[in-house]
């Protein structure tokens, strides 16, 4: 056989192989959905290394969570038109603990409460713990496992907020908390129509009190059947929590106000009456959104002192200058220096933004 014949034969074999693989994907809805998520990565733009790892190691394995809709393509049997949930995917990739919390390796206190009387729970406990460790590690957390209390069984039901993980002595040093519970659902927790079925519960509570003004906390629970995976249920709830954290990150960044740092003080002069004061305060709160607090420190005749829970003075000044005019024209009289005085130089510095309403 000539060299040309060999090359031609190999070429046909490769084409047939590729065609067969493509046909297999076209006939397999799951493969098409997964491929659609993988192929969507370039549309997300430039990703940081930690985002790429989360995309490949978390988003792709959970591809169904990021499919908004799909249906059969007209005139193409076995082929799907797939719509990716871009907003959810971007939110999921937005939270990285060191970046969001302004700490090199923020500490997260983690507790896994497992029902010792539940064989299925105990069998999956090691996999659940490994998944938690991997996923929190990808988010840049320093993971500290909370000790198991002697009466753990009593913690498997009732409010998650009552768990000692939130009051442990180590809690004061933590930037975040994760509580995961896997247990059998008791008959009084199950609808009477399904009382004869064996049911399981997965609960996940993620709390990041150090993020934003009011912190972020999300609790979620799933009721699972005997053949359902507890690990998959936990992963789903943790994915939803991470997406919500990412949405908060984007919300804060959209305000143009930095996270962390000490509060910014605003001294307001020229207030004519209480109604005008409220219009100013509420207008500033509206500019900042719901994730940043405007707190009243002092209110006297004609003046007030407010505190904004985060942000640099220069960022707050920009917002003040773009305030709605219904409270009056806002004049910025002075603002504190963010760079500070040169070493060895003694200067008198203002510690607040001073504004006047005209």
C-alpha positions as a LaTeX table, in Angstrom:
\begin{tabular}{lrrr}
\hline
Residue & $x$ (\AA) & $y$ (\AA) & $z$ (\AA) \\
\hline
Unk1 & 0.00 & 0.00 & 0.00 \\
Unk2 & 1.37 & 3.40 & $-0.95$ \\
Unk3 & 2.05 & 6.14 & 1.58 \\
Unk4 & $-0.74$ & 8.22 & 0.02 \\
Unk5 & $-3.18$ & 5.33 & 0.47 \\
Unk6 & $-2.19$ & 4.94 & 4.10 \\
Unk7 & $-2.73$ & 8.65 & 4.78 \\
Unk8 & $-6.10$ & 8.53 & 3.01 \\
Unk9 & $-7.19$ & 5.52 & 5.05 \\
Unk10 & $-6.12$ & 7.15 & 8.32 \\
Unk11 & $-7.92$ & 10.34 & 7.30 \\
Unk12 & $-11.16$ & 8.45 & 6.71 \\
Unk13 & $-10.81$ & 6.67 & 10.06 \\
Unk14 & $-10.27$ & 9.95 & 11.92 \\
Unk15 & $-13.22$ & 11.61 & 10.18 \\
Unk16 & $-15.45$ & 8.63 & 10.96 \\
Unk17 & $-14.27$ & 8.74 & 14.60 \\
Unk18 & $-14.97$ & 12.46 & 14.93 \\
Unk19 & $-18.33$ & 12.08 & 13.21 \\
Unk20 & $-19.20$ & 9.22 & 15.53 \\
Unk21 & $-18.25$ & 11.26 & 18.60 \\
Unk22 & $-20.27$ & 14.22 & 17.37 \\
Unk23 & $-23.23$ & 11.97 & 16.65 \\
Unk24 & $-22.98$ & 10.47 & 20.13 \\
Unk25 & $-23.07$ & 13.95 & 21.69 \\
Unk26 & $-26.00$ & 14.95 & 19.49 \\
Unk27 & $-27.93$ & 11.86 & 20.59 \\
Unk28 & $-27.07$ & 12.32 & 24.28 \\
Unk29 & $-28.89$ & 15.32 & 25.87 \\
Unk30 & $-26.65$ & 15.27 & 28.96 \\
Unk31 & $-23.50$ & 15.41 & 26.85 \\
Unk32 & $-24.92$ & 18.35 & 24.88 \\
Unk33 & $-25.80$ & 20.25 & 28.05 \\
Unk34 & $-22.35$ & 19.70 & 29.55 \\
Unk35 & $-20.63$ & 20.68 & 26.31 \\
Unk36 & $-22.70$ & 23.88 & 26.15 \\
Unk37 & $-21.47$ & 24.95 & 29.60 \\
Unk38 & $-17.84$ & 24.13 & 28.72 \\
Unk39 & $-18.07$ & 26.02 & 25.43 \\
Unk40 & $-19.54$ & 29.05 & 27.20 \\
Unk41 & $-16.33$ & 29.80 & 29.13 \\
Unk42 & $-14.79$ & 32.13 & 26.47 \\
Unk43 & $-17.95$ & 34.27 & 26.61 \\
Unk44 & $-17.25$ & 35.01 & 30.28 \\
Unk45 & $-14.23$ & 37.06 & 29.26 \\
Unk46 & $-10.87$ & 37.03 & 31.02 \\
Unk47 & $-11.04$ & 34.92 & 34.17 \\
Unk48 & $-8.61$ & 34.89 & 37.08 \\
Unk49 & $-6.85$ & 31.61 & 37.87 \\
Unk50 & $-9.11$ & 30.90 & 40.85 \\
Unk51 & $-12.16$ & 31.48 & 38.66 \\
Unk52 & $-10.89$ & 29.07 & 36.02 \\
Unk53 & $-10.41$ & 26.37 & 38.67 \\
Unk54 & $-13.90$ & 26.91 & 40.08 \\
Unk55 & $-15.37$ & 26.82 & 36.58 \\
Unk56 & $-13.65$ & 23.52 & 35.69 \\
Unk57 & $-13.87$ & 21.79 & 39.06 \\
Unk58 & $-17.29$ & 22.98 & 40.23 \\
Unk59 & $-19.40$ & 24.56 & 37.49 \\
Unk60 & $-18.72$ & 21.93 & 34.81 \\
Unk61 & $-19.45$ & 18.91 & 37.06 \\
Unk62 & $-22.70$ & 20.66 & 38.12 \\
Unk63 & $-23.54$ & 21.78 & 34.57 \\
Unk64 & $-27.28$ & 21.24 & 34.94 \\
Unk65 & $-27.42$ & 24.02 & 37.56 \\
Unk66 & $-26.33$ & 26.54 & 34.92 \\
Unk67 & $-28.79$ & 25.60 & 32.17 \\
Unk68 & $-31.68$ & 28.06 & 32.06 \\
Unk69 & $-33.63$ & 26.37 & 29.26 \\
Unk70 & $-33.28$ & 23.93 & 26.38 \\
Unk71 & $-35.46$ & 22.47 & 23.67 \\
Unk72 & $-35.16$ & 20.44 & 20.51 \\
Unk73 & $-33.73$ & 22.28 & 17.51 \\
Unk74 & $-36.18$ & 22.62 & 14.63 \\
Unk75 & $-35.40$ & 20.18 & 11.84 \\
Unk76 & $-32.42$ & 18.67 & 13.69 \\
Unk77 & $-33.36$ & 15.41 & 15.35 \\
Unk78 & $-31.50$ & 14.83 & 18.61 \\
Unk79 & $-29.98$ & 18.33 & 18.66 \\
Unk80 & $-30.82$ & 20.81 & 21.42 \\
Unk81 & $-31.01$ & 24.58 & 21.52 \\
Unk82 & $-29.52$ & 25.40 & 24.93 \\
Unk83 & $-29.69$ & 28.65 & 26.90 \\
Unk84 & $-27.04$ & 29.11 & 29.58 \\
Unk85 & $-28.00$ & 30.92 & 32.80 \\
Unk86 & $-25.24$ & 33.50 & 32.36 \\
Unk87 & $-26.23$ & 35.65 & 35.34 \\
Unk88 & $-26.14$ & 32.66 & 37.73 \\
Unk89 & $-22.83$ & 31.47 & 36.32 \\
Unk90 & $-21.22$ & 34.90 & 36.65 \\
Unk91 & $-22.50$ & 35.22 & 40.23 \\
Unk92 & $-21.15$ & 31.77 & 41.03 \\
Unk93 & $-17.69$ & 32.81 & 39.84 \\
Unk94 & $-17.67$ & 36.21 & 41.59 \\
Unk95 & $-16.82$ & 35.35 & 45.22 \\
Unk96 & $-13.24$ & 34.73 & 46.32 \\
Unk97 & $-12.76$ & 35.05 & 50.07 \\
Unk98 & $-9.34$ & 36.79 & 50.23 \\
Unk99 & $-10.45$ & 39.35 & 47.64 \\
Unk100 & $-13.93$ & 39.98 & 49.03 \\
Unk101 & $-12.96$ & 40.01 & 52.71 \\
Unk102 & $-9.60$ & 41.78 & 52.31 \\
Unk103 & $-7.76$ & 39.03 & 54.20 \\
Unk104 & $-4.98$ & 36.78 & 52.96 \\
Unk105 & $-6.62$ & 33.54 & 54.11 \\
Unk106 & $-9.94$ & 34.23 & 55.87 \\
Unk107 & $-10.78$ & 31.66 & 58.49 \\
Unk108 & $-14.02$ & 29.70 & 58.07 \\
Unk109 & $-15.32$ & 27.54 & 60.92 \\
Unk110 & $-17.00$ & 24.41 & 59.54 \\
Unk111 & $-19.23$ & 21.83 & 61.21 \\
Unk112 & $-20.59$ & 18.64 & 59.65 \\
Unk113 & $-23.38$ & 17.16 & 61.78 \\
Unk114 & $-24.08$ & 13.55 & 60.79 \\
Unk115 & $-26.93$ & 11.39 & 62.04 \\
Unk116 & $-25.19$ & 8.38 & 63.61 \\
Unk117 & $-28.42$ & 6.36 & 63.34 \\
Unk118 & $-28.51$ & 6.92 & 59.58 \\
Unk119 & $-26.44$ & 4.36 & 57.64 \\
Unk120 & $-26.74$ & 6.32 & 54.40 \\
Unk121 & $-25.59$ & 9.53 & 56.14 \\
Unk122 & $-22.58$ & 7.82 & 57.69 \\
Unk123 & $-21.68$ & 6.13 & 54.38 \\
Unk124 & $-21.60$ & 9.44 & 52.51 \\
Unk125 & $-20.06$ & 11.53 & 55.30 \\
Unk126 & $-16.45$ & 11.14 & 54.09 \\
Unk127 & $-17.34$ & 12.23 & 50.54 \\
Unk128 & $-19.35$ & 15.19 & 51.83 \\
Unk129 & $-16.46$ & 16.30 & 54.03 \\
Unk130 & $-14.00$ & 15.97 & 51.14 \\
Unk131 & $-16.25$ & 18.03 & 48.88 \\
Unk132 & $-16.61$ & 20.76 & 51.50 \\
Unk133 & $-12.83$ & 20.90 & 51.96 \\
Unk134 & $-12.19$ & 21.09 & 48.23 \\
Unk135 & $-14.81$ & 23.72 & 47.48 \\
Unk136 & $-13.94$ & 26.04 & 50.36 \\
Unk137 & $-10.27$ & 25.67 & 49.49 \\
Unk138 & $-10.96$ & 26.82 & 45.92 \\
Unk139 & $-12.59$ & 29.92 & 47.41 \\
Unk140 & $-9.41$ & 30.78 & 49.32 \\
Unk141 & $-10.69$ & 29.98 & 52.80 \\
Unk142 & $-8.57$ & 28.71 & 55.68 \\
Unk143 & $-10.73$ & 25.82 & 56.89 \\
Unk144 & $-11.04$ & 25.01 & 60.61 \\
Unk145 & $-13.28$ & 22.10 & 61.57 \\
Unk146 & $-15.41$ & 22.66 & 64.65 \\
Unk147 & $-15.21$ & 19.98 & 67.34 \\
Unk148 & $-18.04$ & 17.47 & 67.58 \\
Unk149 & $-20.15$ & 18.13 & 70.70 \\
Unk150 & $-21.19$ & 15.17 & 72.88 \\
Unk151 & $-24.90$ & 15.75 & 72.15 \\
Unk152 & $-24.62$ & 16.08 & 68.37 \\
Unk153 & $-27.85$ & 14.15 & 67.79 \\
Unk154 & $-29.83$ & 16.97 & 69.43 \\
Unk155 & $-28.44$ & 19.43 & 66.87 \\
Unk156 & $-29.79$ & 17.65 & 63.81 \\
Unk157 & $-33.26$ & 19.16 & 64.07 \\
Unk158 & $-34.56$ & 22.59 & 64.87 \\
Unk159 & $-33.10$ & 25.97 & 64.02 \\
Unk160 & $-29.61$ & 25.93 & 62.56 \\
Unk161 & $-28.89$ & 29.29 & 64.17 \\
Unk162 & $-28.96$ & 27.54 & 67.58 \\
Unk163 & $-25.95$ & 25.36 & 66.69 \\
Unk164 & $-22.95$ & 25.94 & 68.98 \\
Unk165 & $-20.72$ & 26.54 & 65.95 \\
Unk166 & $-21.95$ & 30.12 & 66.05 \\
Unk167 & $-21.13$ & 30.58 & 69.75 \\
Unk168 & $-17.96$ & 28.49 & 69.98 \\
Unk169 & $-14.89$ & 30.23 & 71.41 \\
Unk170 & $-13.25$ & 29.86 & 68.01 \\
Unk171 & $-16.18$ & 31.71 & 66.43 \\
Unk172 & $-14.82$ & 35.08 & 67.50 \\
Unk173 & $-11.77$ & 34.52 & 65.30 \\
Unk174 & $-13.68$ & 33.35 & 62.21 \\
Unk175 & $-14.59$ & 35.43 & 59.17 \\
Unk176 & $-17.24$ & 32.92 & 58.05 \\
Unk177 & $-19.17$ & 29.83 & 59.16 \\
Unk178 & $-20.51$ & 26.78 & 57.36 \\
Unk179 & $-22.89$ & 24.32 & 58.99 \\
Unk180 & $-23.92$ & 21.15 & 57.14 \\
Unk181 & $-26.38$ & 18.60 & 58.56 \\
Unk182 & $-27.35$ & 15.23 & 57.05 \\
Unk183 & $-29.99$ & 13.16 & 58.81 \\
Unk184 & $-33.08$ & 10.97 & 58.55 \\
Unk185 & $-36.36$ & 12.85 & 58.36 \\
Unk186 & $-38.59$ & 11.88 & 61.24 \\
Unk187 & $-42.25$ & 10.98 & 60.54 \\
Unk188 & $-43.53$ & 14.24 & 62.04 \\
Unk189 & $-41.36$ & 16.16 & 59.52 \\
Unk190 & $-42.81$ & 14.34 & 56.51 \\
Unk191 & $-46.11$ & 14.87 & 54.72 \\
Unk192 & $-48.59$ & 12.18 & 55.82 \\
Unk193 & $-48.97$ & 11.00 & 52.20 \\
Unk194 & $-45.29$ & 9.98 & 52.22 \\
Unk195 & $-44.98$ & 8.86 & 55.83 \\
Unk196 & $-44.19$ & 5.27 & 54.80 \\
Unk197 & $-41.20$ & 6.34 & 52.65 \\
Unk198 & $-37.67$ & 6.63 & 53.99 \\
Unk199 & $-36.66$ & 10.28 & 53.66 \\
Unk200 & $-33.46$ & 12.17 & 54.36 \\
Unk201 & $-32.68$ & 15.80 & 55.05 \\
Unk202 & $-29.71$ & 17.94 & 54.05 \\
Unk203 & $-29.34$ & 21.40 & 55.60 \\
Unk204 & $-26.69$ & 23.99 & 54.74 \\
Unk205 & $-26.13$ & 27.32 & 56.49 \\
Unk206 & $-23.40$ & 29.65 & 55.20 \\
Unk207 & $-22.75$ & 32.83 & 57.16 \\
Unk208 & $-20.21$ & 35.56 & 56.37 \\
Unk209 & $-20.83$ & 38.25 & 59.01 \\
Unk210 & $-17.65$ & 40.11 & 58.06 \\
Unk211 & $-18.84$ & 40.78 & 54.50 \\
Unk212 & $-20.61$ & 44.05 & 53.77 \\
Unk213 & $-22.43$ & 46.13 & 56.32 \\
Unk214 & $-24.95$ & 43.58 & 57.55 \\
Unk215 & $-23.07$ & 40.43 & 56.59 \\
Unk216 & $-24.52$ & 37.63 & 54.47 \\
Unk217 & $-26.30$ & 34.51 & 55.69 \\
Unk218 & $-28.10$ & 31.87 & 53.67 \\
Unk219 & $-29.87$ & 28.76 & 54.89 \\
Unk220 & $-31.24$ & 26.04 & 52.66 \\
Unk221 & $-32.68$ & 22.55 & 53.10 \\
Unk222 & $-33.54$ & 19.64 & 50.83 \\
Unk223 & $-35.85$ & 16.68 & 51.40 \\
Unk224 & $-34.33$ & 13.65 & 49.63 \\
Unk225 & $-35.50$ & 10.14 & 48.80 \\
Unk226 & $-33.67$ & 6.91 & 49.56 \\
Unk227 & $-32.01$ & 6.69 & 46.14 \\
Unk228 & $-30.97$ & 10.37 & 46.08 \\
Unk229 & $-27.39$ & 11.40 & 46.74 \\
Unk230 & $-26.83$ & 13.35 & 49.95 \\
Unk231 & $-23.53$ & 14.61 & 48.50 \\
Unk232 & $-25.29$ & 15.97 & 45.42 \\
Unk233 & $-27.88$ & 17.65 & 47.64 \\
Unk234 & $-25.19$ & 19.30 & 49.76 \\
Unk235 & $-23.31$ & 20.44 & 46.65 \\
Unk236 & $-26.46$ & 21.96 & 45.21 \\
Unk237 & $-27.20$ & 23.96 & 48.36 \\
Unk238 & $-23.59$ & 25.12 & 48.66 \\
Unk239 & $-23.62$ & 26.19 & 45.00 \\
Unk240 & $-26.72$ & 28.31 & 45.61 \\
Unk241 & $-25.05$ & 29.90 & 48.64 \\
Unk242 & $-21.88$ & 30.72 & 46.68 \\
Unk243 & $-23.93$ & 32.24 & 43.87 \\
Unk244 & $-25.74$ & 34.46 & 46.38 \\
Unk245 & $-22.41$ & 35.56 & 47.86 \\
Unk246 & $-21.20$ & 36.38 & 44.36 \\
Unk247 & $-24.30$ & 38.46 & 43.70 \\
Unk248 & $-23.55$ & 40.46 & 46.87 \\
Unk249 & $-19.96$ & 41.02 & 45.72 \\
Unk250 & $-21.18$ & 42.41 & 42.40 \\
Unk251 & $-23.77$ & 44.57 & 44.15 \\
Unk252 & $-21.17$ & 46.16 & 46.43 \\
Unk253 & $-18.69$ & 46.67 & 43.60 \\
Unk254 & $-21.39$ & 48.26 & 41.45 \\
Unk255 & $-21.76$ & 50.96 & 44.09 \\
Unk256 & $-18.17$ & 51.98 & 43.55 \\
Unk257 & $-17.59$ & 51.67 & 47.30 \\
Unk258 & $-14.72$ & 49.56 & 48.58 \\
Unk259 & $-15.29$ & 46.75 & 51.08 \\
Unk260 & $-13.62$ & 46.74 & 54.45 \\
Unk261 & $-11.86$ & 49.60 & 56.20 \\
Unk262 & $-13.13$ & 51.85 & 58.96 \\
Unk263 & $-16.44$ & 53.76 & 58.67 \\
Unk264 & $-16.52$ & 57.09 & 56.89 \\
Unk265 & $-17.92$ & 60.01 & 58.92 \\
Unk266 & $-20.01$ & 62.72 & 57.26 \\
Unk267 & $-20.71$ & 66.00 & 59.06 \\
Unk268 & $-23.76$ & 67.73 & 57.57 \\
Unk269 & $-24.40$ & 71.45 & 58.07 \\
Unk270 & $-27.15$ & 73.79 & 56.96 \\
Unk271 & $-30.10$ & 71.54 & 57.83 \\
Unk272 & $-33.26$ & 73.65 & 57.94 \\
Unk273 & $-35.70$ & 71.07 & 59.34 \\
Unk274 & $-36.08$ & 67.38 & 60.15 \\
Unk275 & $-37.85$ & 66.61 & 56.87 \\
Unk276 & $-34.87$ & 67.95 & 54.91 \\
Unk277 & $-32.51$ & 65.88 & 57.06 \\
Unk278 & $-34.49$ & 62.73 & 56.33 \\
Unk279 & $-34.49$ & 63.47 & 52.60 \\
Unk280 & $-30.70$ & 63.83 & 52.69 \\
Unk281 & $-30.10$ & 60.71 & 54.79 \\
Unk282 & $-32.54$ & 58.57 & 52.82 \\
Unk283 & $-31.16$ & 59.89 & 49.53 \\
Unk284 & $-27.63$ & 58.90 & 50.55 \\
Unk285 & $-28.87$ & 55.46 & 51.64 \\
Unk286 & $-30.56$ & 55.03 & 48.26 \\
Unk287 & $-27.30$ & 55.94 & 46.50 \\
Unk288 & $-25.42$ & 53.32 & 48.51 \\
Unk289 & $-27.98$ & 50.53 & 48.20 \\
Unk290 & $-29.11$ & 48.02 & 50.80 \\
Unk291 & $-25.72$ & 46.45 & 51.48 \\
Unk292 & $-24.19$ & 49.58 & 53.05 \\
Unk293 & $-25.57$ & 51.26 & 56.13 \\
Unk294 & $-25.93$ & 54.97 & 56.84 \\
Unk295 & $-25.95$ & 55.33 & 60.63 \\
Unk296 & $-26.92$ & 58.42 & 62.61 \\
Unk297 & $-24.22$ & 59.32 & 65.15 \\
Unk298 & $-25.50$ & 62.73 & 66.25 \\
Unk299 & $-28.39$ & 65.08 & 65.37 \\
Unk300 & $-28.56$ & 68.67 & 66.63 \\
Unk301 & $-30.30$ & 71.81 & 65.44 \\
Unk302 & $-28.95$ & 72.60 & 61.97 \\
Unk303 & $-26.39$ & 69.81 & 61.80 \\
Unk304 & $-25.85$ & 66.05 & 62.04 \\
Unk305 & $-23.06$ & 63.48 & 62.02 \\
Unk306 & $-23.56$ & 60.34 & 59.93 \\
Unk307 & $-21.44$ & 57.23 & 59.55 \\
Unk308 & $-21.22$ & 55.14 & 56.38 \\
Unk309 & $-20.28$ & 51.55 & 57.18 \\
Unk310 & $-17.64$ & 51.14 & 54.47 \\
Unk311 & $-15.81$ & 52.89 & 51.70 \\
Unk312 & $-13.03$ & 55.44 & 51.22 \\
Unk313 & $-13.84$ & 59.14 & 51.68 \\
Unk314 & $-13.13$ & 59.85 & 48.00 \\
Unk315 & $-15.71$ & 57.22 & 47.01 \\
Unk316 & $-18.34$ & 58.67 & 49.33 \\
Unk317 & $-17.61$ & 62.20 & 48.08 \\
Unk318 & $-18.42$ & 61.10 & 44.52 \\
Unk319 & $-21.77$ & 59.75 & 45.68 \\
Unk320 & $-22.52$ & 62.91 & 47.66 \\
Unk321 & $-21.89$ & 65.07 & 44.59 \\
Unk322 & $-24.38$ & 63.02 & 42.59 \\
Unk323 & $-27.13$ & 63.17 & 45.24 \\
Unk324 & $-30.70$ & 63.98 & 44.09 \\
Unk325 & $-31.54$ & 67.67 & 44.50 \\
Unk326 & $-34.79$ & 67.15 & 46.45 \\
Unk327 & $-32.88$ & 67.54 & 49.74 \\
Unk328 & $-31.02$ & 70.62 & 48.54 \\
Unk329 & $-27.70$ & 71.20 & 46.80 \\
Unk330 & $-24.85$ & 69.40 & 48.58 \\
Unk331 & $-21.54$ & 71.27 & 48.81 \\
Unk332 & $-18.48$ & 69.31 & 49.92 \\
Unk333 & $-16.48$ & 71.60 & 52.20 \\
Unk334 & $-13.63$ & 69.24 & 53.12 \\
Unk335 & $-12.64$ & 65.60 & 53.26 \\
Unk336 & $-9.92$ & 63.62 & 55.09 \\
Unk337 & $-6.72$ & 62.70 & 53.28 \\
Unk338 & $-6.44$ & 59.02 & 52.40 \\
Unk339 & $-2.69$ & 59.06 & 51.94 \\
Unk340 & $-1.85$ & 60.49 & 55.35 \\
Unk341 & 0.96 & 62.86 & 56.26 \\
Unk342 & 4.57 & 62.21 & 55.18 \\
Unk343 & 6.73 & 60.45 & 57.75 \\
Unk344 & 7.90 & 62.82 & 60.47 \\
Unk345 & 5.56 & 65.63 & 59.44 \\
Unk346 & 3.00 & 66.81 & 61.98 \\
Unk347 & $-0.17$ & 68.22 & 60.40 \\
Unk348 & $-3.70$ & 68.76 & 61.68 \\
Unk349 & $-6.05$ & 66.57 & 59.65 \\
Unk350 & $-9.81$ & 66.49 & 59.44 \\
Unk351 & $-11.21$ & 63.03 & 60.26 \\
Unk352 & $-14.49$ & 63.39 & 58.38 \\
Unk353 & $-16.20$ & 64.65 & 55.26 \\
Unk354 & $-17.86$ & 68.02 & 55.85 \\
Unk355 & $-20.79$ & 68.99 & 53.65 \\
Unk356 & $-23.30$ & 71.83 & 53.63 \\
Unk357 & $-26.83$ & 71.77 & 52.26 \\
Unk358 & $-27.80$ & 74.89 & 50.34 \\
\hline
\end{tabular}
